[in-house]
Short mmCIF file of C-alpha atoms in Angstrom, two decimals:
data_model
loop_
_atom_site.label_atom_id
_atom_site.label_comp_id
_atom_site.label_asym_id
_atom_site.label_seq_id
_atom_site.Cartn_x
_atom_site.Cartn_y
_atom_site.Cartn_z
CA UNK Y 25 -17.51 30.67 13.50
CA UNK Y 26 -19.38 33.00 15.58
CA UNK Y 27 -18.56 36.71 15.38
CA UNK Y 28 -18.42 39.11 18.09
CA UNK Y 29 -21.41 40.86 18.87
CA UNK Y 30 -19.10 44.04 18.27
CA UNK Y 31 -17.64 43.41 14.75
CA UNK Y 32 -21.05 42.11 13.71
CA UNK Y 33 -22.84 45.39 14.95
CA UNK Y 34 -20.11 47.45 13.05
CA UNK Y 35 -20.51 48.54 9.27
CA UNK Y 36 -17.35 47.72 7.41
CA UNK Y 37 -15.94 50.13 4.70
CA UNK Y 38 -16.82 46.89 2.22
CA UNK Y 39 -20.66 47.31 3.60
CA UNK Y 40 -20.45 50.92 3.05
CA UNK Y 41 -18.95 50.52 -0.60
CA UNK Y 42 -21.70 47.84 -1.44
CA UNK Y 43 -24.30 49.23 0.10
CA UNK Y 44 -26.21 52.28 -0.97
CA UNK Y 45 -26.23 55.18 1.61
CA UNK Y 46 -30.12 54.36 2.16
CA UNK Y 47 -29.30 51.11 3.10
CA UNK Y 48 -27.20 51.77 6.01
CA UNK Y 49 -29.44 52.91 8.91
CA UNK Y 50 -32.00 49.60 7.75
CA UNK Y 51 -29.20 47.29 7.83
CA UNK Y 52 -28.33 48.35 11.07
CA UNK Y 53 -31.68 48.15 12.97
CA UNK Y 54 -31.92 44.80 11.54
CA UNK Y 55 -28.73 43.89 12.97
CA UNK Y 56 -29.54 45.14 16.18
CA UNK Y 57 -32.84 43.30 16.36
CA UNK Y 58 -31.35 40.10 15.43
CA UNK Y 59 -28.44 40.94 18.45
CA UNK Y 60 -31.88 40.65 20.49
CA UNK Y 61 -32.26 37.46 19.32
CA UNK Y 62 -35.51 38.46 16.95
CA UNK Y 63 -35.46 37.00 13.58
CA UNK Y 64 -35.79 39.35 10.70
CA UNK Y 65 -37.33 39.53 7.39
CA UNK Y 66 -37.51 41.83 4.36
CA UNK Y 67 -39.97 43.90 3.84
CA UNK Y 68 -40.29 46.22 0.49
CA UNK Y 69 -38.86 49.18 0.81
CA UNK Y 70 -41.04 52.12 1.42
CA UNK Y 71 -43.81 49.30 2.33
CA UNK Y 72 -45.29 47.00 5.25
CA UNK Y 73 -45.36 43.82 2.80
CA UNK Y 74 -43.03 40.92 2.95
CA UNK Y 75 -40.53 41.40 -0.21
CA UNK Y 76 -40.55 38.10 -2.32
CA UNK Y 77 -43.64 36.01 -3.64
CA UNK Y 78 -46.46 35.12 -2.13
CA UNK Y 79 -47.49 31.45 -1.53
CA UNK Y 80 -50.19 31.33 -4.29
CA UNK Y 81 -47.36 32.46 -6.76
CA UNK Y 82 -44.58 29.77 -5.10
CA UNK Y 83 -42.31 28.08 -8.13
CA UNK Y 84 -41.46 25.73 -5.80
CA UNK Y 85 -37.95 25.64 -6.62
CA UNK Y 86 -34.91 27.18 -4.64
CA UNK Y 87 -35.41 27.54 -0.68
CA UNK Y 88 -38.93 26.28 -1.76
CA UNK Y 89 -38.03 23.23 -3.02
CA UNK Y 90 -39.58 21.34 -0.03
CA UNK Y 91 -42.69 23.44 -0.13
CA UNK Y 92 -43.75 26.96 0.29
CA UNK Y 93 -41.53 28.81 2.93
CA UNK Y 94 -43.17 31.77 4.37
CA UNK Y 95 -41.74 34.95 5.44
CA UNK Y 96 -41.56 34.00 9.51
CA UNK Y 97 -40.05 30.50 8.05
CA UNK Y 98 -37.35 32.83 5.90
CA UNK Y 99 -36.66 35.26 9.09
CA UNK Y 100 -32.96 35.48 10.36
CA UNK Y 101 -30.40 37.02 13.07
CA UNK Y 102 -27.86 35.02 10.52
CA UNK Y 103 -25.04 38.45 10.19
CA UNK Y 104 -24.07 37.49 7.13
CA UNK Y 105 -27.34 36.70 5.65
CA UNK Y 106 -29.04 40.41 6.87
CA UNK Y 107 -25.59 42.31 5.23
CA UNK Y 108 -26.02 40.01 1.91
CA UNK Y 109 -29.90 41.23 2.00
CA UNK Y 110 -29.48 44.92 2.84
CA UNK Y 111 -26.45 45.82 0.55
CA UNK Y 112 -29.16 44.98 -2.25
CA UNK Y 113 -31.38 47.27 -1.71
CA UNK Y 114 -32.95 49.73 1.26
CA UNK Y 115 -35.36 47.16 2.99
CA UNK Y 116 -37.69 48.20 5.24
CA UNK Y 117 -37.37 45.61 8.53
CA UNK Y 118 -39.62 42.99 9.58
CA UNK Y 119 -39.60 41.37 13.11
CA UNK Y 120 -40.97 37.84 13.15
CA UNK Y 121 -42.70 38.29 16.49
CA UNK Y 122 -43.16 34.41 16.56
CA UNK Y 123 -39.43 33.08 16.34
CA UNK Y 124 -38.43 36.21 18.37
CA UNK Y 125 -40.84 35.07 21.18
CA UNK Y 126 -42.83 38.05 21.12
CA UNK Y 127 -45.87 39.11 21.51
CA UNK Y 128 -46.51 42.91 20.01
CA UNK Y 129 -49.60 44.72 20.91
CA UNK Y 130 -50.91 46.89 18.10
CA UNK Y 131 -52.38 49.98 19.01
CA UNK Y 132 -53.83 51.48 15.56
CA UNK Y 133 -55.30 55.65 14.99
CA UNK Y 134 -58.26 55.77 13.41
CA UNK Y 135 -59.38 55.93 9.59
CA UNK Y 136 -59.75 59.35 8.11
CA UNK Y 137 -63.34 57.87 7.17
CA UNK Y 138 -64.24 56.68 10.75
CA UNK Y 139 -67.01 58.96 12.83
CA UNK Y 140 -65.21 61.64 14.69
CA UNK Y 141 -65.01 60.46 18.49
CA UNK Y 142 -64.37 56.59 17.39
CA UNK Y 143 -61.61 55.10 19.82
CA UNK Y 144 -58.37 54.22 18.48
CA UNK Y 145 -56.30 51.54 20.00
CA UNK Y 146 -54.59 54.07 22.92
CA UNK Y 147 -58.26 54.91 23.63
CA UNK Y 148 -59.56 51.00 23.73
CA UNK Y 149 -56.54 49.92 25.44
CA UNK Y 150 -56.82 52.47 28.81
CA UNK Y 151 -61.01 51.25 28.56
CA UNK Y 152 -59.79 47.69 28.83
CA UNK Y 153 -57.53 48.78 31.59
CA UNK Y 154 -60.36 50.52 33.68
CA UNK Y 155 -62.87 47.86 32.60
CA UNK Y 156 -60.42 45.38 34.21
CA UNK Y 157 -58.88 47.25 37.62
CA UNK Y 158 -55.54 46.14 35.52
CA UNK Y 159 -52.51 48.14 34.10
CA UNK Y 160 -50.23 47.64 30.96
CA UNK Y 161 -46.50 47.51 32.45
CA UNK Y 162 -43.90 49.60 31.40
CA UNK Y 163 -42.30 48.39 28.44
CA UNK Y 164 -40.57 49.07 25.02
CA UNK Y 165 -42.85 51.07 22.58
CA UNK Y 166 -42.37 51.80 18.86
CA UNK Y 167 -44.10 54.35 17.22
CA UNK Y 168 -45.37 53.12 13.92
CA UNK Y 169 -45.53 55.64 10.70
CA UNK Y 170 -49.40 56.49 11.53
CA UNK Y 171 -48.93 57.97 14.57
CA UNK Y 172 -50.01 54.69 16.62
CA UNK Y 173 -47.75 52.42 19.27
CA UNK Y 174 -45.95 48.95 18.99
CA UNK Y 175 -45.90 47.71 22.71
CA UNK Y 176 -43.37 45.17 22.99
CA UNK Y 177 -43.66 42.07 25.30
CA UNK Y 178 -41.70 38.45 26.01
CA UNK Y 179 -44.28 36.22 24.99
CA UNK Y 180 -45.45 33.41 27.79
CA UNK Y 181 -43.53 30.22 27.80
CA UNK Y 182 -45.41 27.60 27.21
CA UNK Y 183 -48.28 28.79 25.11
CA UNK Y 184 -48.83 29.51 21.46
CA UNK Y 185 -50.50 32.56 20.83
CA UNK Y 186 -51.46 33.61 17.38
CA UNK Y 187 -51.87 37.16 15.73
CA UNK Y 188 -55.53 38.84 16.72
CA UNK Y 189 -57.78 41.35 15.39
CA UNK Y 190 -59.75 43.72 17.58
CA UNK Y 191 -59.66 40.83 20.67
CA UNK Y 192 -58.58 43.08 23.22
CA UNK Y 193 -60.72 46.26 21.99
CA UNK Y 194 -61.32 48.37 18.82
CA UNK Y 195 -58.41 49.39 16.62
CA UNK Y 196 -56.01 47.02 18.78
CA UNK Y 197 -54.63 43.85 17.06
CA UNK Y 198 -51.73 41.42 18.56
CA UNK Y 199 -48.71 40.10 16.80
CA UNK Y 200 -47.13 36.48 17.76
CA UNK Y 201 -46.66 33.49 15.80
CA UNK Y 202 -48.02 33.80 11.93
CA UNK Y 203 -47.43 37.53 12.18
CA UNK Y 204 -44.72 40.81 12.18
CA UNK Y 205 -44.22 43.50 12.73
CA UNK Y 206 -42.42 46.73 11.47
CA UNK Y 207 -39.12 47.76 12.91
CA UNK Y 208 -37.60 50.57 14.29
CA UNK Y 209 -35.97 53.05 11.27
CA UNK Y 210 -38.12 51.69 8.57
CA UNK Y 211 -40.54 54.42 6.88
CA UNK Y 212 -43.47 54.36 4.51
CA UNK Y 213 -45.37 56.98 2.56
CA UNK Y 214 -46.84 57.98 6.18
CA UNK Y 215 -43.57 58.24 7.74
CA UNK Y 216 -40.88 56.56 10.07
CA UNK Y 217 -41.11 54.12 12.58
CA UNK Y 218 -39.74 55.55 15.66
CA UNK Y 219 -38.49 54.72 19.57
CA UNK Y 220 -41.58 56.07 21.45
CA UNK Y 221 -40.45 54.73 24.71
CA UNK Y 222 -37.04 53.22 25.22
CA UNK Y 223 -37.27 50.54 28.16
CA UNK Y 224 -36.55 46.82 28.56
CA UNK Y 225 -39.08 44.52 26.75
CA UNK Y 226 -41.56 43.36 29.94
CA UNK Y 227 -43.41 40.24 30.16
CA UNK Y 228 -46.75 39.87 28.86
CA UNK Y 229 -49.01 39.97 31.57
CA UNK Y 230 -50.91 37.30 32.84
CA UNK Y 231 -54.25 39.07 32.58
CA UNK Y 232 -53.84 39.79 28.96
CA UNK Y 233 -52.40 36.20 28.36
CA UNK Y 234 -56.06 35.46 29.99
CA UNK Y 235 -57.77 37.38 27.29
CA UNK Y 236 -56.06 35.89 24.20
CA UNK Y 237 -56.02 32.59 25.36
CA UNK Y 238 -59.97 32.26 26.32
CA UNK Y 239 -62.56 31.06 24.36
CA UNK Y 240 -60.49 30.58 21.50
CA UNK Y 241 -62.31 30.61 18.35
CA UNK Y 242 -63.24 27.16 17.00
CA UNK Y 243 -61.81 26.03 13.16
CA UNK Y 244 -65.20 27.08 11.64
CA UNK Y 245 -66.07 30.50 11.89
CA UNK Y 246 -70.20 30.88 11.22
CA UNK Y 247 -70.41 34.18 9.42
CA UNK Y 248 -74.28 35.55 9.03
CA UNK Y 249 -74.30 37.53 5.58
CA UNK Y 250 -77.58 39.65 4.92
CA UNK Y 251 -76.61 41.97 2.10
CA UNK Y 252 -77.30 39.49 -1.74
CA UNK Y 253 -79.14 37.35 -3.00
CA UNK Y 254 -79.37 34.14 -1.27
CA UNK Y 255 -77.59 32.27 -3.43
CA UNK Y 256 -74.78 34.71 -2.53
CA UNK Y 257 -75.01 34.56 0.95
CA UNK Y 258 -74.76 31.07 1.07
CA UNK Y 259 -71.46 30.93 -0.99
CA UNK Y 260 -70.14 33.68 1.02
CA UNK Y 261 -70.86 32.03 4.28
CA UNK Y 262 -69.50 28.57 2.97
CA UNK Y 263 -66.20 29.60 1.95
CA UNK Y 264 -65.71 32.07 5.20
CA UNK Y 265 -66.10 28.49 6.86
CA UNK Y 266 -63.19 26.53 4.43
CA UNK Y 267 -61.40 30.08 4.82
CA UNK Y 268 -61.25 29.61 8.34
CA UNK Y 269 -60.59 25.43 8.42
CA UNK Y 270 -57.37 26.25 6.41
CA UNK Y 271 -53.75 25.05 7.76
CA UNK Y 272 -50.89 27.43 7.33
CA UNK Y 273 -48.70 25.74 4.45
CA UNK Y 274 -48.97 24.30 1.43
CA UNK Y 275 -51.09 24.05 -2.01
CA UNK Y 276 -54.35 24.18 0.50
CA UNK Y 277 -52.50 26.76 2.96
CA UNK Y 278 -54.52 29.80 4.42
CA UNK Y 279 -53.59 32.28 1.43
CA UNK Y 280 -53.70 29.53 -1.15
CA UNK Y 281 -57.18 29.11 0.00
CA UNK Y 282 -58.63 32.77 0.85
CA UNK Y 283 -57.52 33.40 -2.68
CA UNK Y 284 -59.23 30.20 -4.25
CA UNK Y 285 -62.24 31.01 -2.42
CA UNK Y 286 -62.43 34.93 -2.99
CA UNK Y 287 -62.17 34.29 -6.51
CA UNK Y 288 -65.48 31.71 -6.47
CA UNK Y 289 -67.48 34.57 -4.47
CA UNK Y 290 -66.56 37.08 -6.81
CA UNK Y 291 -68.27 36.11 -9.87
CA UNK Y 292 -71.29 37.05 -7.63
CA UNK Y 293 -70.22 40.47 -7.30
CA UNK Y 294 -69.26 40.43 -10.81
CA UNK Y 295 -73.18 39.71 -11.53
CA UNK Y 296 -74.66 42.21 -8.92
CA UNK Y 297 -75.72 39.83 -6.44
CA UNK Y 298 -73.72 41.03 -3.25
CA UNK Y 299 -72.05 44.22 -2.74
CA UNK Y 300 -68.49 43.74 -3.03
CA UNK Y 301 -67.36 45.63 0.58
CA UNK Y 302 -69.98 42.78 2.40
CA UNK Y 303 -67.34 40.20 0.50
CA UNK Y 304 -64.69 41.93 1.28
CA UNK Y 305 -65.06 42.18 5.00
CA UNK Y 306 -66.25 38.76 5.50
CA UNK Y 307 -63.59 36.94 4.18
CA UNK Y 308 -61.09 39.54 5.64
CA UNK Y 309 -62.29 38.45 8.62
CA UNK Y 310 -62.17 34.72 7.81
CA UNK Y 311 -58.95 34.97 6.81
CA UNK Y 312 -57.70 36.90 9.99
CA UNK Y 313 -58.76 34.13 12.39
CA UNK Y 314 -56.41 31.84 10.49
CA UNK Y 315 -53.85 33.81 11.61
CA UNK Y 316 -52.96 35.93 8.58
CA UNK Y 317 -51.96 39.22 8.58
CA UNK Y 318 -54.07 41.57 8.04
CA UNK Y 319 -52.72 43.55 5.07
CA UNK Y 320 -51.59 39.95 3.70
CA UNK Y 321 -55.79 38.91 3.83
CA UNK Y 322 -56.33 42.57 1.69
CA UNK Y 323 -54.08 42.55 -0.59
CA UNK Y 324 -54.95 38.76 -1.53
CA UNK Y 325 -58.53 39.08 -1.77
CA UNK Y 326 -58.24 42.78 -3.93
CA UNK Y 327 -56.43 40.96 -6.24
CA UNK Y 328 -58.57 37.59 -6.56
CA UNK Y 329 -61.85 40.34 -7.50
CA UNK Y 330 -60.25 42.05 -9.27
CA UNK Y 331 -59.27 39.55 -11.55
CA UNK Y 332 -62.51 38.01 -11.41
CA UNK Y 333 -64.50 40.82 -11.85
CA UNK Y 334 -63.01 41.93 -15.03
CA UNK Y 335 -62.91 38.38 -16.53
CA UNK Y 336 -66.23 37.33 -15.65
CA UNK Y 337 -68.46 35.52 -17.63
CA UNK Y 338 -71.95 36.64 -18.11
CA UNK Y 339 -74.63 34.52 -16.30
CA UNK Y 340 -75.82 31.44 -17.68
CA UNK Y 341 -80.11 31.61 -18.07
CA UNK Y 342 -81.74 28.59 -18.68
#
């Protein structure tokens, strides 16, 4: 039976008993975000990653049982389920901006390490404005930890549209289906995620629906490598390609396989025949146009390197 949207908004003195104090403001963004009808997730606390395993790690047993279910599969505006998850422990709160039929627009600040002047994703966005003769309507905006915006958006009915990386400009990435995003209240090491601009979520304009939908990039993404050895290069550019052929579930899934393949490109770092950042970046960006996340892609090929690098065989000579 359905509860009303009242008692299931209100914290009751069994939440509060169960729940520690840290919990409470968590547990109720995520109830108020799935009141708006967007499915939630947990995310660790303190952290931007999806609490539970990842898919190269599945057991297959439990809510797995049928195959790997990822975090958007696993995302909820179930009451009972989100006051189960957050008396536990302080989650921070994920949106699944697919489910929820949103698309986010992610405008990012710059890296300490970038030249002084760079654009960050305010900056890029206003170009792309001017560039255009178009304007960004007014709409609900979330400012994330770093000091950037979350610009929320109904996404169009009738078309797909997938996470993106730098499409729309430097330093700004979009959030739809395959992706999340942060919620309001959560915090990290860099601080809270906070209202920035309280107004009802707009449409996604048809000029940016325009952008994201053109020219969409094909299942094979040619990478050009020219940092290594040749042998190197070649590997590098072959698995980019498999990276990038990937479908999103399963024992060949996209993370499945950006791990498998990061770990047979690493052995030539491991030997000094590519830098590792030129590895790094290229399968980052493989792995992005599947649709991954992008701190999903990073953490996933650090740790297939890693691994390889320190267990690495010496080179066979003839």
């Amino acid at each position: 039976m359905t509860q009303p949207a009242d008692s299931r908004r209100a914290l009751s003195s069994l939440d509060v008993l169960n729940a520690d104090l840290d919990c409470l403001p968590l547990l109720a963004s995520a109830l108020t975000a799935a009141e708006r009808d967007w499915p939630v997730i947990t995310l660790h606390p303190g952290s931007k990653r999806p609490a539970g395993h990842a898919e190269r790690a599945c057991p297959g047993t439990g809510r797995c049982a049928r195959g790997h279910r990822t975090p958007e599969e696993r995302a909820t505006t179930d009451p009972e389920l989100i006051h189960a998850a957050w008396a536990q422990r302080p989650y921070n709160v994920g949106i699944a901006t697919g489910p929820a039929g949103l698309l986010v627009i992610d405008l990012d600040v710059c890296k300490p390490e970038e030249p002084k002047g760079a654009p960050d994703g305010a900056t890029s966005l206003q170009a792309l404005c001017e560039r255009t003769g178009q304007v960004v309507p007014d709409t609900y905006r979330v400012r994330t930890a770093r000091g950037g915006e979350h610009l929320y958006f109904t996404a169009p009915a009738g078309v797909r549209l997938r996470n993106s990386a730098n499409r729309l400009g430097p330093h700004i990435d979009t959030r739809a289906w395959g992706g999340y995003v942060v919620a309001l209240g959560s915090t990290t090491p860099d601080g809270t995620y906070e209202v920035a601009h309280e107004a009802p979520v707009a449409e996604l304009p048809t000029w940016l629906t325009a952008l994201l939908t053109e020219q969409d990039r094909p299942a094979s993404v040619p990478v050009r490598v020219h940092d290594g050895t040749r042998a190197a290069r070649v590997a590098l550019e072959r698995e980019c390609a498999v990276i990038a052929a990937a479908s999103e579930g399963g024992p060949n899934g996209r993370n499945n396989t950006l791990h498998r393949s990061a770990c047979k490109v690493a052995r030539f770092v491991a030997w000094g025949d590519i830098p590792r950042h030129v590895v790094e970046e290229a399968i980052q960006g493989a792995g992005e146009a599947t649709g991954l996340p992008p701190a999903e892609c990073r953490t996933t090929i650090r740790s297939a390197l890693d691994w390889v690098i320190a267990h690495a065989t010496p080179r066979e000579t003839a």
